[in-house]
């Protein structure tokens, strides 16, 4: 399962991390960069990465913010829930939970507000990136949607927009996180799979 540690993979991404993309002789790393590249190369429906300047700016705004907020704090809690060392450290788990809760409040108030989706009335890459990050702690046993009706409804709309079956398939691996060995429990990031693209 550690194909990204092979010399063959190093030719695609010298950082030896996933996801990575190879398109002919062109290679690209980093999930957000890959998503934006694929959306523009294959001329996906406009709602994914809107041509409207202000809607696109909303997508870019969230993608810029999420790295050190939803992504970092969601991954931290995810690891606290599955790594043996963290499982016995209640202080660390409590701190990680509080950090994520703060980021979730900011996400609702700043980015979601009263809109169906982050960029407005239609789903975009911003929603896709957000939901796959939030599924990490959920699949590790922290149901962050349960007491957040606005967030819960947003997730339902995202799931319906991408298709329930595809949504479930994209998260199948992380939903089985409890059965993985310790060296396999690293943050998962699979928005390309939800889009149905060969991004990883």
CSV table of N, CA and C in Angstrom, one decimal, residues 14-165:
chain,number,residue,atom,x,y,z
A,14,UNK,N,8.6,14.2,-6.4
A,14,UNK,CA,9.8,14.1,-5.7
A,14,UNK,C,9.6,14.1,-4.1
A,15,UNK,N,8.5,14.7,-3.7
A,15,UNK,CA,8.1,14.8,-2.3
A,15,UNK,C,7.6,13.4,-1.8
A,16,UNK,N,7.3,12.5,-2.7
A,16,UNK,CA,6.8,11.2,-2.4
A,16,UNK,C,5.6,11.2,-1.5
A,17,UNK,N,4.6,12.1,-1.9
A,17,UNK,CA,3.4,12.2,-1.2
A,17,UNK,C,2.2,12.1,-2.2
A,18,UNK,N,1.0,11.7,-1.7
A,18,UNK,CA,-0.1,11.7,-2.5
A,18,UNK,C,-1.1,12.8,-2.1
A,19,UNK,N,-1.9,13.3,-3.0
A,19,UNK,CA,-2.0,12.9,-4.4
A,19,UNK,C,-1.0,13.5,-5.3
A,20,UNK,N,-0.8,12.9,-6.4
A,20,UNK,CA,0.1,13.5,-7.5
A,20,UNK,C,-0.5,13.2,-8.8
A,21,UNK,N,-0.3,14.0,-9.8
A,21,UNK,CA,-0.8,13.8,-11.1
A,21,UNK,C,0.3,13.8,-12.2
A,22,UNK,N,0.1,12.9,-13.2
A,22,UNK,CA,1.0,12.8,-14.3
A,22,UNK,C,0.1,12.9,-15.6
A,23,UNK,N,0.3,14.0,-16.3
A,23,UNK,CA,-0.5,14.2,-17.5
A,23,UNK,C,0.5,14.4,-18.7
A,24,UNK,N,0.8,13.2,-19.4
A,24,UNK,CA,1.8,13.2,-20.4
A,24,UNK,C,3.2,13.4,-19.7
A,25,UNK,N,3.9,14.4,-20.1
A,25,UNK,CA,5.2,14.7,-19.4
A,25,UNK,C,5.1,15.7,-18.3
A,26,UNK,N,3.9,16.2,-18.0
A,26,UNK,CA,3.6,17.1,-17.0
A,26,UNK,C,3.3,16.5,-15.7
A,27,UNK,N,3.9,16.8,-14.6
A,27,UNK,CA,3.6,16.3,-13.3
A,27,UNK,C,3.2,17.4,-12.4
A,28,UNK,N,2.3,17.1,-11.4
A,28,UNK,CA,1.8,18.1,-10.5
A,28,UNK,C,1.5,17.5,-9.1
A,29,UNK,N,1.9,18.2,-8.1
A,29,UNK,CA,1.6,17.8,-6.7
A,29,UNK,C,0.6,18.8,-6.1
A,30,UNK,N,0.1,18.4,-4.9
A,30,UNK,CA,-0.8,19.3,-4.1
A,30,UNK,C,-2.2,19.2,-4.6
A,31,UNK,N,-3.1,18.8,-3.7
A,31,UNK,CA,-4.5,18.5,-4.1
A,31,UNK,C,-5.2,19.7,-4.7
A,32,UNK,N,-5.1,20.8,-4.1
A,32,UNK,CA,-5.8,22.0,-4.6
A,32,UNK,C,-5.3,22.3,-6.0
A,33,UNK,N,-4.0,22.3,-6.2
A,33,UNK,CA,-3.5,22.6,-7.5
A,33,UNK,C,-3.9,21.6,-8.6
A,34,UNK,N,-4.0,20.3,-8.2
A,34,UNK,CA,-4.5,19.3,-9.1
A,34,UNK,C,-6.0,19.5,-9.4
A,35,UNK,N,-6.8,19.8,-8.5
A,35,UNK,CA,-8.2,20.1,-8.7
A,35,UNK,C,-8.4,21.2,-9.7
A,36,UNK,N,-7.7,22.3,-9.5
A,36,UNK,CA,-7.8,23.5,-10.3
A,36,UNK,C,-7.3,23.2,-11.7
A,37,UNK,N,-6.3,22.5,-11.9
A,37,UNK,CA,-5.7,22.1,-13.2
A,37,UNK,C,-6.8,21.2,-13.9
A,38,UNK,N,-7.3,20.2,-13.3
A,38,UNK,CA,-8.3,19.3,-13.9
A,38,UNK,C,-9.5,20.0,-14.3
A,39,UNK,N,-10.0,20.9,-13.4
A,39,UNK,CA,-11.3,21.6,-13.7
A,39,UNK,C,-11.1,22.5,-14.9
A,40,UNK,N,-10.0,23.1,-15.1
A,40,UNK,CA,-9.8,24.0,-16.2
A,40,UNK,C,-9.3,23.2,-17.5
A,41,UNK,N,-8.6,22.2,-17.4
A,41,UNK,CA,-8.1,21.4,-18.6
A,41,UNK,C,-9.3,20.7,-19.2
A,42,UNK,N,-10.2,20.1,-18.4
A,42,UNK,CA,-11.3,19.3,-18.9
A,42,UNK,C,-12.6,20.0,-19.0
A,43,UNK,N,-12.5,21.4,-18.8
A,43,UNK,CA,-13.6,22.2,-19.0
A,43,UNK,C,-14.9,21.6,-18.3
A,44,UNK,N,-14.7,21.4,-17.0
A,44,UNK,CA,-15.8,20.8,-16.2
A,44,UNK,C,-16.9,21.9,-16.1
A,45,UNK,N,-18.1,21.5,-15.7
A,45,UNK,CA,-19.2,22.4,-15.6
A,45,UNK,C,-18.8,23.7,-14.8
A,46,UNK,N,-19.3,24.8,-15.2
A,46,UNK,CA,-18.8,26.1,-14.6
A,46,UNK,C,-18.9,26.2,-13.1
A,47,UNK,N,-19.9,25.5,-12.5
A,47,UNK,CA,-20.1,25.7,-11.1
A,47,UNK,C,-19.0,25.2,-10.3
A,48,UNK,N,-18.2,24.2,-10.8
A,48,UNK,CA,-17.0,23.7,-10.0
A,48,UNK,C,-16.0,24.8,-9.7
A,49,UNK,N,-15.7,25.6,-10.7
A,49,UNK,CA,-14.7,26.7,-10.6
A,49,UNK,C,-15.2,27.8,-11.4
A,50,UNK,N,-16.1,28.6,-10.9
A,50,UNK,CA,-16.9,29.6,-11.7
A,50,UNK,C,-16.1,30.6,-12.5
A,51,UNK,N,-16.6,30.9,-13.7
A,51,UNK,CA,-16.0,31.9,-14.5
A,51,UNK,C,-16.3,33.3,-14.0
A,52,UNK,N,-17.5,33.4,-13.3
A,52,UNK,CA,-17.8,34.7,-12.7
A,52,UNK,C,-16.7,35.1,-11.7
A,53,UNK,N,-16.2,36.3,-11.8
A,53,UNK,CA,-15.0,36.7,-11.0
A,53,UNK,C,-15.2,36.6,-9.5
A,54,UNK,N,-16.4,37.1,-9.0
A,54,UNK,CA,-16.6,37.1,-7.6
A,54,UNK,C,-16.9,35.7,-7.0
A,55,UNK,N,-17.6,34.9,-7.8
A,55,UNK,CA,-17.9,33.5,-7.3
A,55,UNK,C,-16.6,32.7,-7.3
A,56,UNK,N,-15.7,32.9,-8.3
A,56,UNK,CA,-14.4,32.3,-8.3
A,56,UNK,C,-13.6,32.7,-7.1
A,57,UNK,N,-13.7,34.0,-6.8
A,57,UNK,CA,-12.9,34.6,-5.7
A,57,UNK,C,-13.4,33.9,-4.4
A,58,UNK,N,-14.7,33.6,-4.2
A,58,UNK,CA,-15.1,33.0,-3.0
A,58,UNK,C,-14.6,31.6,-2.9
A,59,UNK,N,-14.5,30.9,-4.0
A,59,UNK,CA,-13.8,29.5,-4.0
A,59,UNK,C,-12.4,29.7,-3.6
A,60,UNK,N,-11.7,30.6,-4.3
A,60,UNK,CA,-10.2,30.8,-4.0
A,60,UNK,C,-10.0,31.2,-2.5
A,61,UNK,N,-10.9,32.0,-2.0
A,61,UNK,CA,-10.8,32.5,-0.6
A,61,UNK,C,-10.9,31.3,0.4
A,62,UNK,N,-11.9,30.4,0.1
A,62,UNK,CA,-12.0,29.2,1.0
A,62,UNK,C,-10.8,28.3,0.8
A,63,UNK,N,-10.4,28.1,-0.4
A,63,UNK,CA,-9.2,27.2,-0.6
A,63,UNK,C,-8.0,27.7,0.0
A,64,UNK,N,-7.8,29.0,0.1
A,64,UNK,CA,-6.6,29.6,0.8
A,64,UNK,C,-6.7,29.5,2.3
A,65,UNK,N,-7.9,29.6,2.8
A,65,UNK,CA,-8.1,29.6,4.3
A,65,UNK,C,-8.1,28.2,4.9
A,66,UNK,N,-8.6,27.2,4.1
A,66,UNK,CA,-8.8,25.9,4.7
A,66,UNK,C,-7.5,25.1,5.1
A,67,UNK,N,-6.4,25.4,4.5
A,67,UNK,CA,-5.2,24.7,4.8
A,67,UNK,C,-4.8,24.7,6.2
A,68,UNK,N,-4.8,25.9,6.8
A,68,UNK,CA,-4.4,26.0,8.2
A,68,UNK,C,-5.6,26.0,9.2
A,69,UNK,N,-6.8,25.7,8.7
A,69,UNK,CA,-7.9,25.7,9.6
A,69,UNK,C,-8.7,24.4,9.5
A,70,UNK,N,-9.6,24.2,8.6
A,70,UNK,CA,-10.4,23.0,8.6
A,70,UNK,C,-9.5,21.8,8.3
A,71,UNK,N,-8.6,21.9,7.4
A,71,UNK,CA,-7.7,20.8,7.0
A,71,UNK,C,-6.8,20.4,8.2
A,72,UNK,N,-6.1,21.4,8.7
A,72,UNK,CA,-5.1,21.1,9.7
A,72,UNK,C,-5.8,20.6,11.0
A,73,UNK,N,-6.9,21.2,11.4
A,73,UNK,CA,-7.5,20.9,12.7
A,73,UNK,C,-8.3,19.6,12.6
A,74,UNK,N,-8.9,19.4,11.4
A,74,UNK,CA,-9.7,18.2,11.2
A,74,UNK,C,-8.7,17.0,11.2
A,75,UNK,N,-7.6,17.1,10.5
A,75,UNK,CA,-6.6,16.0,10.4
A,75,UNK,C,-6.0,15.7,11.8
A,76,UNK,N,-5.8,16.8,12.6
A,76,UNK,CA,-5.2,16.6,13.9
A,76,UNK,C,-6.2,15.8,14.8
A,77,UNK,N,-7.5,16.1,14.8
A,77,UNK,CA,-8.4,15.3,15.6
A,77,UNK,C,-8.6,13.9,15.0
A,78,UNK,N,-8.5,13.8,13.7
A,78,UNK,CA,-8.6,12.5,13.1
A,78,UNK,C,-7.4,11.6,13.6
A,79,UNK,N,-6.2,12.1,13.6
A,79,UNK,CA,-5.1,11.4,14.1
A,79,UNK,C,-5.2,11.1,15.6
A,80,UNK,N,-5.7,12.0,16.4
A,80,UNK,CA,-5.9,11.8,17.8
A,80,UNK,C,-6.9,10.7,18.1
A,81,UNK,N,-7.8,10.4,17.1
A,81,UNK,CA,-8.8,9.4,17.3
A,81,UNK,C,-8.3,8.0,16.9
A,82,UNK,N,-7.3,8.0,16.1
A,82,UNK,CA,-6.9,6.7,15.6
A,82,UNK,C,-5.4,6.2,15.9
A,83,UNK,N,-4.6,7.2,16.3
A,83,UNK,CA,-3.2,6.8,16.7
A,83,UNK,C,-3.2,6.3,18.1
A,84,UNK,N,-2.6,5.2,18.4
A,84,UNK,CA,-2.5,4.6,19.7
A,84,UNK,C,-2.0,5.6,20.8
A,85,UNK,N,-1.0,6.4,20.5
A,85,UNK,CA,-0.4,7.3,21.5
A,85,UNK,C,-1.4,8.3,21.9
A,86,UNK,N,-2.2,8.8,20.9
A,86,UNK,CA,-3.1,9.9,21.2
A,86,UNK,C,-4.4,9.4,21.9
A,87,UNK,N,-4.7,8.1,21.6
A,87,UNK,CA,-5.9,7.6,22.2
A,87,UNK,C,-5.9,7.6,23.7
A,88,UNK,N,-4.7,7.6,24.3
A,88,UNK,CA,-4.6,7.6,25.8
A,88,UNK,C,-4.4,9.0,26.3
A,89,UNK,N,-4.3,10.0,25.5
A,89,UNK,CA,-4.0,11.3,25.9
A,89,UNK,C,-5.3,12.2,25.8
A,90,UNK,N,-6.0,12.2,26.9
A,90,UNK,CA,-7.3,13.0,26.9
A,90,UNK,C,-7.1,14.5,26.7
A,91,UNK,N,-6.1,15.0,27.3
A,91,UNK,CA,-5.8,16.4,27.1
A,91,UNK,C,-5.6,16.8,25.7
A,92,UNK,N,-4.8,16.0,25.0
A,92,UNK,CA,-4.5,16.3,23.5
A,92,UNK,C,-5.8,16.2,22.7
A,93,UNK,N,-6.6,15.2,23.0
A,93,UNK,CA,-7.8,15.0,22.2
A,93,UNK,C,-8.8,16.1,22.5
A,94,UNK,N,-8.9,16.6,23.7
A,94,UNK,CA,-9.8,17.7,24.1
A,94,UNK,C,-9.3,19.0,23.4
A,95,UNK,N,-8.0,19.2,23.4
A,95,UNK,CA,-7.5,20.4,22.7
A,95,UNK,C,-7.8,20.4,21.2
A,96,UNK,N,-7.6,19.2,20.6
A,96,UNK,CA,-7.8,19.1,19.2
A,96,UNK,C,-9.3,19.3,18.8
A,97,UNK,N,-10.2,18.8,19.7
A,97,UNK,CA,-11.6,18.9,19.5
A,97,UNK,C,-12.0,20.4,19.6
A,98,UNK,N,-11.5,21.1,20.6
A,98,UNK,CA,-11.8,22.5,20.7
A,98,UNK,C,-11.3,23.4,19.5
A,99,UNK,N,-10.1,23.0,19.1
A,99,UNK,CA,-9.6,23.7,17.9
A,99,UNK,C,-10.5,23.6,16.7
A,100,UNK,N,-10.9,22.3,16.4
A,100,UNK,CA,-11.7,22.0,15.3
A,100,UNK,C,-13.1,22.7,15.4
A,101,UNK,N,-13.7,22.7,16.6
A,101,UNK,CA,-14.9,23.4,16.9
A,101,UNK,C,-14.9,24.9,16.6
A,102,UNK,N,-13.8,25.5,16.9
A,102,UNK,CA,-13.6,26.9,16.6
A,102,UNK,C,-13.6,27.1,15.1
A,103,UNK,N,-12.8,26.3,14.4
A,103,UNK,CA,-12.8,26.4,12.9
A,103,UNK,C,-14.1,26.1,12.2
A,104,UNK,N,-14.9,25.2,12.8
A,104,UNK,CA,-16.2,24.9,12.3
A,104,UNK,C,-17.2,26.1,12.4
A,105,UNK,N,-17.1,26.8,13.6
A,105,UNK,CA,-17.9,28.0,13.8
A,105,UNK,C,-17.5,29.1,12.8
A,106,UNK,N,-16.2,29.2,12.5
A,106,UNK,CA,-15.8,30.2,11.5
A,106,UNK,C,-16.2,29.8,10.1
A,107,UNK,N,-16.2,28.5,9.8
A,107,UNK,CA,-16.7,28.0,8.5
A,107,UNK,C,-18.1,28.4,8.3
A,108,UNK,N,-19.0,28.2,9.3
A,108,UNK,CA,-20.4,28.4,9.2
A,108,UNK,C,-20.7,29.9,9.1
A,109,UNK,N,-20.0,30.7,9.9
A,109,UNK,CA,-20.3,32.2,10.0
A,109,UNK,C,-19.7,32.9,8.8
A,110,UNK,N,-18.5,32.6,8.4
A,110,UNK,CA,-17.8,33.3,7.4
A,110,UNK,C,-18.0,32.8,6.0
A,111,UNK,N,-18.0,31.5,5.8
A,111,UNK,CA,-18.0,30.9,4.4
A,111,UNK,C,-19.4,30.4,4.0
A,112,UNK,N,-20.1,29.7,4.9
A,112,UNK,CA,-21.4,29.2,4.5
A,112,UNK,C,-22.5,30.2,4.7
A,113,UNK,N,-22.5,30.9,5.8
A,113,UNK,CA,-23.5,31.9,6.1
A,113,UNK,C,-24.9,31.3,5.9
A,114,UNK,N,-25.8,31.9,5.1
A,114,UNK,CA,-27.1,31.3,4.8
A,114,UNK,C,-27.2,30.9,3.4
A,115,UNK,N,-26.1,30.6,2.8
A,115,UNK,CA,-26.1,30.1,1.4
A,115,UNK,C,-26.2,28.6,1.3
A,116,UNK,N,-26.7,28.0,0.2
A,116,UNK,CA,-26.8,26.6,0.1
A,116,UNK,C,-25.4,26.0,0.0
A,117,UNK,N,-24.4,26.7,-0.7
A,117,UNK,CA,-23.1,26.3,-0.9
A,117,UNK,C,-22.1,27.5,-0.6
A,118,UNK,N,-20.8,27.2,-0.6
A,118,UNK,CA,-19.9,28.2,-0.2
A,118,UNK,C,-19.9,29.4,-1.2
A,119,UNK,N,-19.9,29.1,-2.5
A,119,UNK,CA,-19.9,30.1,-3.5
A,119,UNK,C,-21.3,30.7,-3.9
A,120,UNK,N,-22.3,30.1,-3.3
A,120,UNK,CA,-23.7,30.6,-3.7
A,120,UNK,C,-24.7,29.5,-3.8
A,121,UNK,N,-25.4,29.4,-4.9
A,121,UNK,CA,-26.5,28.5,-5.1
A,121,UNK,C,-26.1,27.1,-5.6
A,122,UNK,N,-24.8,27.0,-6.1
A,122,UNK,CA,-24.4,25.8,-6.7
A,122,UNK,C,-23.1,25.3,-6.0
A,123,UNK,N,-22.9,24.0,-6.1
A,123,UNK,CA,-21.7,23.4,-5.5
A,123,UNK,C,-20.5,23.8,-6.2
A,124,UNK,N,-19.3,23.9,-5.5
A,124,UNK,CA,-18.1,24.2,-6.2
A,124,UNK,C,-17.0,23.4,-5.6
A,125,UNK,N,-15.8,23.6,-6.1
A,125,UNK,CA,-14.6,22.9,-5.6
A,125,UNK,C,-14.4,23.2,-4.1
A,126,UNK,N,-14.8,24.3,-3.7
A,126,UNK,CA,-14.7,24.7,-2.2
A,126,UNK,C,-15.5,23.8,-1.4
A,127,UNK,N,-16.7,23.5,-1.8
A,127,UNK,CA,-17.5,22.6,-1.0
A,127,UNK,C,-16.9,21.1,-1.0
A,128,UNK,N,-16.4,20.7,-2.1
A,128,UNK,CA,-15.8,19.4,-2.3
A,128,UNK,C,-14.6,19.3,-1.3
A,129,UNK,N,-13.8,20.2,-1.3
A,129,UNK,CA,-12.6,20.2,-0.5
A,129,UNK,C,-13.0,20.2,1.0
A,130,UNK,N,-14.0,21.0,1.3
A,130,UNK,CA,-14.4,21.1,2.7
A,130,UNK,C,-15.0,19.8,3.2
A,131,UNK,N,-15.9,19.2,2.4
A,131,UNK,CA,-16.6,18.0,2.9
A,131,UNK,C,-15.6,16.8,3.1
A,132,UNK,N,-14.7,16.7,2.2
A,132,UNK,CA,-13.8,15.5,2.4
A,132,UNK,C,-12.9,15.7,3.6
A,133,UNK,N,-12.5,16.9,3.9
A,133,UNK,CA,-11.8,17.2,5.1
A,133,UNK,C,-12.6,16.9,6.4
A,134,UNK,N,-13.8,17.3,6.4
A,134,UNK,CA,-14.7,17.1,7.5
A,134,UNK,C,-15.1,15.7,7.8
A,135,UNK,N,-15.0,14.8,6.7
A,135,UNK,CA,-15.3,13.4,6.8
A,135,UNK,C,-14.2,12.7,7.6
A,136,UNK,N,-13.0,13.2,7.7
A,136,UNK,CA,-12.0,12.6,8.4
A,136,UNK,C,-12.3,12.3,9.9
A,137,UNK,N,-12.6,13.4,10.6
A,137,UNK,CA,-13.0,13.2,12.0
A,137,UNK,C,-14.3,12.4,12.2
A,138,UNK,N,-15.2,12.6,11.3
A,138,UNK,CA,-16.5,11.8,11.3
A,138,UNK,C,-16.2,10.3,11.3
A,139,UNK,N,-15.4,9.9,10.3
A,139,UNK,CA,-15.1,8.5,10.1
A,139,UNK,C,-14.3,7.9,11.3
A,140,UNK,N,-13.6,8.8,12.0
A,140,UNK,CA,-12.8,8.4,13.1
A,140,UNK,C,-13.6,8.4,14.4
A,141,UNK,N,-14.9,8.7,14.3
A,141,UNK,CA,-15.8,8.6,15.5
A,141,UNK,C,-16.3,9.9,16.1
A,142,UNK,N,-16.0,11.1,15.5
A,142,UNK,CA,-16.5,12.4,16.0
A,142,UNK,C,-17.5,12.9,15.0
A,143,UNK,N,-18.7,12.8,15.3
A,143,UNK,CA,-19.8,13.3,14.4
A,143,UNK,C,-20.0,14.7,14.6
A,144,UNK,N,-19.2,15.5,13.9
A,144,UNK,CA,-19.3,17.0,14.0
A,144,UNK,C,-20.6,17.6,13.4
A,145,UNK,N,-21.3,16.8,12.6
A,145,UNK,CA,-22.5,17.3,12.0
A,145,UNK,C,-23.8,17.2,13.0
A,146,UNK,N,-23.7,16.3,13.9
A,146,UNK,CA,-24.8,15.9,14.8
A,146,UNK,C,-25.5,17.1,15.4
A,147,UNK,N,-24.7,18.0,16.0
A,147,UNK,CA,-25.3,19.2,16.7
A,147,UNK,C,-25.2,20.5,16.0
A,148,UNK,N,-25.0,20.4,14.7
A,148,UNK,CA,-24.9,21.6,13.8
A,148,UNK,C,-25.8,21.4,12.6
A,149,UNK,N,-27.1,21.8,12.8
A,149,UNK,CA,-28.1,21.6,11.8
A,149,UNK,C,-27.7,22.3,10.4
A,150,UNK,N,-27.1,23.5,10.5
A,150,UNK,CA,-26.8,24.2,9.2
A,150,UNK,C,-25.7,23.4,8.5
A,151,UNK,N,-24.7,22.9,9.2
A,151,UNK,CA,-23.7,22.1,8.6
A,151,UNK,C,-24.2,20.8,8.1
A,152,UNK,N,-25.1,20.2,8.8
A,152,UNK,CA,-25.7,18.9,8.5
A,152,UNK,C,-26.4,19.0,7.2
A,153,UNK,N,-27.2,20.1,7.0
A,153,UNK,CA,-28.0,20.3,5.8
A,153,UNK,C,-27.0,20.6,4.6
A,154,UNK,N,-26.0,21.3,4.9
A,154,UNK,CA,-25.0,21.6,3.8
A,154,UNK,C,-24.4,20.3,3.3
A,155,UNK,N,-24.0,19.4,4.3
A,155,UNK,CA,-23.4,18.1,3.9
A,155,UNK,C,-24.4,17.3,3.0
A,156,UNK,N,-25.7,17.4,3.4
A,156,UNK,CA,-26.7,16.6,2.7
A,156,UNK,C,-26.8,17.2,1.2
A,157,UNK,N,-26.7,18.5,1.1
A,157,UNK,CA,-26.8,19.1,-0.3
A,157,UNK,C,-25.6,18.7,-1.1
A,158,UNK,N,-24.4,18.7,-0.5
A,158,UNK,CA,-23.2,18.3,-1.2
A,158,UNK,C,-23.3,16.9,-1.6
A,159,UNK,N,-23.7,16.0,-0.7
A,159,UNK,CA,-23.8,14.6,-1.0
A,159,UNK,C,-24.8,14.4,-2.2
A,160,UNK,N,-25.9,15.1,-2.2
A,160,UNK,CA,-26.9,14.9,-3.3
A,160,UNK,C,-26.3,15.5,-4.6
A,161,UNK,N,-25.5,16.5,-4.5
A,161,UNK,CA,-25.0,17.2,-5.7
A,161,UNK,C,-24.0,16.3,-6.4
A,162,UNK,N,-23.2,15.5,-5.6
A,162,UNK,CA,-22.2,14.7,-6.2
A,162,UNK,C,-22.7,13.3,-6.5
A,163,UNK,N,-23.9,13.0,-5.8
A,163,UNK,CA,-24.5,11.6,-6.0
A,163,UNK,C,-24.1,10.8,-4.7
A,164,UNK,N,-25.1,10.2,-4.1
A,164,UNK,CA,-24.9,9.5,-2.8
A,164,UNK,C,-24.0,8.3,-3.0
A,165,UNK,N,-24.1,7.6,-4.1
A,165,UNK,CA,-23.3,6.4,-4.3
A,165,UNK,C,-21.8,6.8,-4.5
